[in-house]
Amino acid sequence: MTYDPGFGPLVDTRMRVATWNVWGRYGPWEERQPVIEANLRAIDADVVCLQEAWQDETRSQPADLASALGLHHVYEPAFMMNGGWSGNAVLSRWPISRHEVHELPMEGGGAVDTDADERRLVVVTEIDGPRGVFQVFCTYLSWRIDWSGVRQSQVRAVCEVIRSHSPRRFPAILCGDLNAEPFSDEIRMLTGHCAVPVPGVVFRDAWTVAGDGGNGATITPRNPYCAASLEPDTRIDYVMVGWPKLGGAGQVLTARMAGALPGDDGLWGSDHLAVVAELRY
């Protein structure tokens, strides 16, 4: 007798989800834009979450990318940097039927994010896909290595937001630059490897589940922008998904790195690599 865990017949169709910190208006930012577009075209994701996407009085990077790629988009500016806004964006092959924005705390565990003007947000989207509505949460946590307490407070707030949008027929998808490695307290709070801040809100890390065998580093000295900063291999960008639903919906099937296709002059698109995951949908 076979064991039936209750998922029923597994869904055969998939969706592709990508997350990428596109490094705002740092370095040769204007020259990097076509490289970012070319990489996203090659990734061909159904949903793309961007962090440090820029906008100024005349142009919007996420709007330009969405237009070039034939995608819907929402964008929320968070803070001013280098003459433009930096913020979070969600691009989608399918209509975004609803979105909202929640600010995250800037202190916690005795630590304070002293970049007071750098708001941290979670952008909540509901996407009207062909096999049902699903929710994508895009965030970008505080960056300094000694701000783990702040990030833990931010993770708690993100989980509270996610909980407030349940129940759902497809598991929540959480994407972003979390500025923390998998063994950190803040990531373990999300993956259930320590006490979760909100009961029932726990995720599978796509790379841990289905990575291609590499270390999953999204910051790497192979990238000339990181090499210049003496950065070691570090994994801080994530696609995370809640536990699978009926039909195995949301099961992570594959995960890979992307965003390393250089431009004609050898220019990289960002100081981060992208993470791409395929899910049952």
Coordinates of N, CA, C and O in Angstrom, one line a residue, residues 162-227:
I162 N 3.0 38.6 5.8 CA 2.6 37.4 5.1 C 1.4 36.6 5.7 O 0.5 36.2 5.1
R163 N 1.5 36.5 7.0 CA 0.4 35.9 7.8 C -0.9 36.6 7.6 O -1.9 36.0 7.5
S164 N -0.9 37.9 7.5 CA -2.1 38.7 7.4 C -2.8 38.5 6.1 O -3.9 38.9 5.9
H165 N -2.1 37.9 5.1 CA -2.6 37.7 3.8 C -3.0 36.3 3.5 O -3.3 35.9 2.4
S166 N -3.1 35.5 4.6 CA -3.6 34.1 4.4 C -5.1 34.0 4.8 O -5.6 35.0 5.3
P167 N -5.8 32.9 4.4 CA -5.3 31.7 3.7 C -5.1 32.0 2.2 O -5.6 33.0 1.7
R168 N -4.3 31.1 1.6 CA -4.1 31.2 0.2 C -4.0 29.7 -0.4 O -3.7 28.8 0.2
R169 N -4.4 29.6 -1.7 CA -4.4 28.3 -2.4 C -3.0 28.0 -2.9 O -2.8 26.8 -3.2
F170 N -2.2 29.0 -3.1 CA -0.8 28.7 -3.5 C 0.1 29.3 -2.5 O -0.1 30.3 -1.9
P171 N 1.2 28.6 -2.1 CA 2.1 29.0 -1.0 C 2.7 30.4 -1.3 O 3.0 30.7 -2.5
A172 N 2.9 31.2 -0.3 CA 3.5 32.5 -0.4 C 4.9 32.3 -1.0 O 5.7 31.4 -0.7
I173 N 5.3 33.3 -1.9 CA 6.6 33.4 -2.5 C 7.3 34.6 -1.9 O 6.8 35.7 -2.1
L174 N 8.4 34.4 -1.3 CA 9.2 35.5 -0.7 C 10.5 35.6 -1.4 O 11.3 34.7 -1.5
C175 N 10.8 36.8 -2.0 CA 12.0 37.0 -2.8 C 12.7 38.2 -2.3 O 12.1 39.2 -1.8
G176 N 14.0 38.2 -2.4 CA 14.7 39.5 -2.1 C 16.2 39.3 -1.7 O 16.7 38.2 -1.6
D177 N 16.8 40.5 -1.6 CA 18.2 40.6 -1.1 C 18.0 40.7 0.5 O 17.6 41.7 1.0
L178 N 18.3 39.6 1.2 CA 18.1 39.6 2.6 C 19.3 39.9 3.4 O 19.3 40.0 4.6
N179 N 20.4 40.1 2.7 CA 21.7 40.6 3.3 C 22.1 39.7 4.4 O 22.7 40.2 5.4
A180 N 21.9 38.4 4.3 CA 22.3 37.5 5.4 C 22.5 36.2 4.8 O 21.8 35.7 3.9
E181 N 23.5 35.4 5.4 CA 23.8 34.1 4.9 C 22.9 33.0 5.5 O 22.2 33.3 6.5
P182 N 22.8 31.8 4.9 CA 21.8 30.8 5.3 C 21.9 30.4 6.8 O 20.9 30.0 7.4
F183 N 23.1 30.5 7.3 CA 23.3 30.1 8.7 C 23.0 31.2 9.7 O 23.0 30.9 10.9
S184 N 22.6 32.3 9.3 CA 22.3 33.5 10.2 C 21.0 33.2 10.9 O 20.1 32.5 10.4
D185 N 20.8 33.9 12.0 CA 19.6 33.7 12.8 C 18.4 34.2 12.0 O 17.3 33.6 12.0
E186 N 18.6 35.3 11.2 CA 17.4 35.9 10.5 C 16.9 34.9 9.4 O 15.7 34.8 9.1
I187 N 17.8 34.2 8.7 CA 17.4 33.3 7.7 C 16.8 32.0 8.3 O 15.8 31.5 7.9
R188 N 17.4 31.6 9.4 CA 16.9 30.4 10.1 C 15.5 30.6 10.7 O 14.7 29.7 10.8
M189 N 15.2 31.9 11.0 CA 13.8 32.2 11.4 C 12.8 32.0 10.3 O 11.7 31.7 10.5
L190 N 13.3 32.2 9.1 CA 12.4 32.0 7.9 C 12.3 30.5 7.5 O 11.2 30.1 7.0
T191 N 13.3 29.7 7.7 CA 13.3 28.4 7.3 C 13.0 27.3 8.3 O 13.1 26.1 8.1
G192 N 12.7 27.8 9.6 CA 12.3 26.9 10.6 C 13.4 26.2 11.3 O 13.2 25.2 12.1
H193 N 14.7 26.7 11.1 CA 15.8 26.1 11.8 C 16.1 26.7 13.1 O 17.1 26.4 13.8
C194 N 15.3 27.7 13.5 CA 15.2 28.2 14.9 C 13.8 28.6 15.1 O 12.9 28.4 14.2
A195 N 13.4 29.1 16.2 CA 12.0 29.5 16.5 C 11.5 30.5 15.5 O 12.2 31.5 15.2
V196 N 10.4 30.2 14.9 CA 9.8 31.1 13.9 C 9.1 32.2 14.6 O 8.5 32.1 15.6
P197 N 9.2 33.5 14.0 CA 8.5 34.6 14.7 C 7.0 34.6 14.6 O 6.4 35.2 15.5
V198 N 6.5 34.0 13.6 CA 5.0 33.9 13.4 C 4.6 32.4 13.2 O 5.1 31.9 12.1
P199 N 3.9 31.8 14.1 CA 3.5 30.4 13.9 C 2.9 30.2 12.5 O 2.0 30.9 12.1
G200 N 3.3 29.1 11.8 CA 2.7 28.8 10.5 C 3.4 29.4 9.3 O 3.1 29.1 8.2
V201 N 4.2 30.4 9.6 CA 4.9 31.1 8.5 C 6.4 30.6 8.4 O 7.2 31.0 9.2
V202 N 6.6 29.7 7.5 CA 7.9 29.1 7.3 C 8.1 28.7 5.8 O 7.1 28.5 5.1
F203 N 9.4 28.8 5.4 CA 9.6 28.7 4.0 C 10.7 27.6 3.7 O 11.6 27.3 4.5
R204 N 10.6 27.1 2.4 CA 11.7 26.4 1.9 C 12.6 27.3 1.0 O 12.1 28.0 0.2
D205 N 13.9 27.2 1.3 CA 14.8 28.0 0.5 C 15.1 27.3 -0.8 O 15.6 26.2 -0.8
A206 N 14.8 27.9 -1.9 CA 14.8 27.2 -3.2 C 16.2 26.7 -3.5 O 16.3 25.6 -4.1
W207 N 17.3 27.4 -3.2 CA 18.6 26.9 -3.5 C 18.9 25.7 -2.6 O 19.5 24.7 -3.2
T208 N 18.6 25.7 -1.4 CA 18.8 24.5 -0.5 C 18.1 23.3 -1.1 O 18.6 22.2 -1.1
V209 N 16.9 23.5 -1.5 CA 16.0 22.4 -2.0 C 16.5 21.8 -3.3 O 16.5 20.6 -3.5
A210 N 16.8 22.7 -4.3 CA 17.0 22.3 -5.6 C 18.1 23.0 -6.4 O 18.1 23.0 -7.6
G211 N 19.1 23.5 -5.6 CA 20.2 24.2 -6.3 C 21.0 23.2 -7.1 O 20.9 22.0 -6.9
D212 N 21.8 23.7 -8.1 CA 22.5 22.8 -9.0 C 23.8 22.2 -8.5 O 24.6 21.7 -9.3
G213 N 24.0 22.4 -7.2 CA 25.2 21.8 -6.6 C 26.3 22.7 -6.3 O 27.3 22.4 -5.6
G214 N 26.2 24.0 -6.8 CA 27.2 25.0 -6.4 C 26.9 25.6 -5.1 O 26.0 25.1 -4.4
N215 N 27.7 26.6 -4.7 CA 27.5 27.2 -3.4 C 26.4 28.3 -3.4 O 26.1 28.8 -2.3
G216 N 25.9 28.6 -4.5 CA 24.8 29.6 -4.6 C 25.1 31.0 -4.3 O 24.3 31.8 -4.1
A217 N 26.4 31.3 -4.3 CA 26.9 32.7 -4.0 C 26.3 33.7 -5.0 O 26.5 33.5 -6.2
T218 N 25.6 34.7 -4.5 CA 25.2 35.8 -5.3 C 26.1 37.0 -5.3 O 26.0 37.9 -6.1
I219 N 27.0 37.0 -4.3 CA 28.1 37.9 -4.3 C 29.4 37.1 -4.5 O 29.6 36.1 -3.7
T220 N 30.2 37.3 -5.5 CA 31.3 36.5 -5.8 C 32.4 37.3 -6.4 O 32.2 38.2 -7.2
P221 N 33.7 37.0 -6.1 CA 34.8 37.7 -6.7 C 34.9 37.5 -8.2 O 35.7 38.1 -8.9
R222 N 34.2 36.5 -8.7 CA 34.1 36.4 -10.2 C 33.6 37.6 -10.9 O 33.8 37.9 -12.0
N223 N 32.7 38.3 -10.1 CA 32.1 39.5 -10.6 C 33.1 40.7 -10.3 O 33.5 40.9 -9.2
P224 N 33.5 41.4 -11.3 CA 34.6 42.4 -11.1 C 34.2 43.5 -10.1 O 35.0 44.1 -9.4
Y225 N 32.9 43.8 -10.0 CA 32.4 44.8 -9.0 C 32.7 44.3 -7.6 O 33.0 45.1 -6.7
C226 N 32.5 43.0 -7.3 CA 32.7 42.4 -6.0 C 34.2 42.2 -5.8 O 34.7 42.4 -4.7
A227 N 34.9 41.8 -6.8 CA 36.4 41.6 -6.7 C 37.1 42.9 -6.2 O 38.0 42.9 -5.4

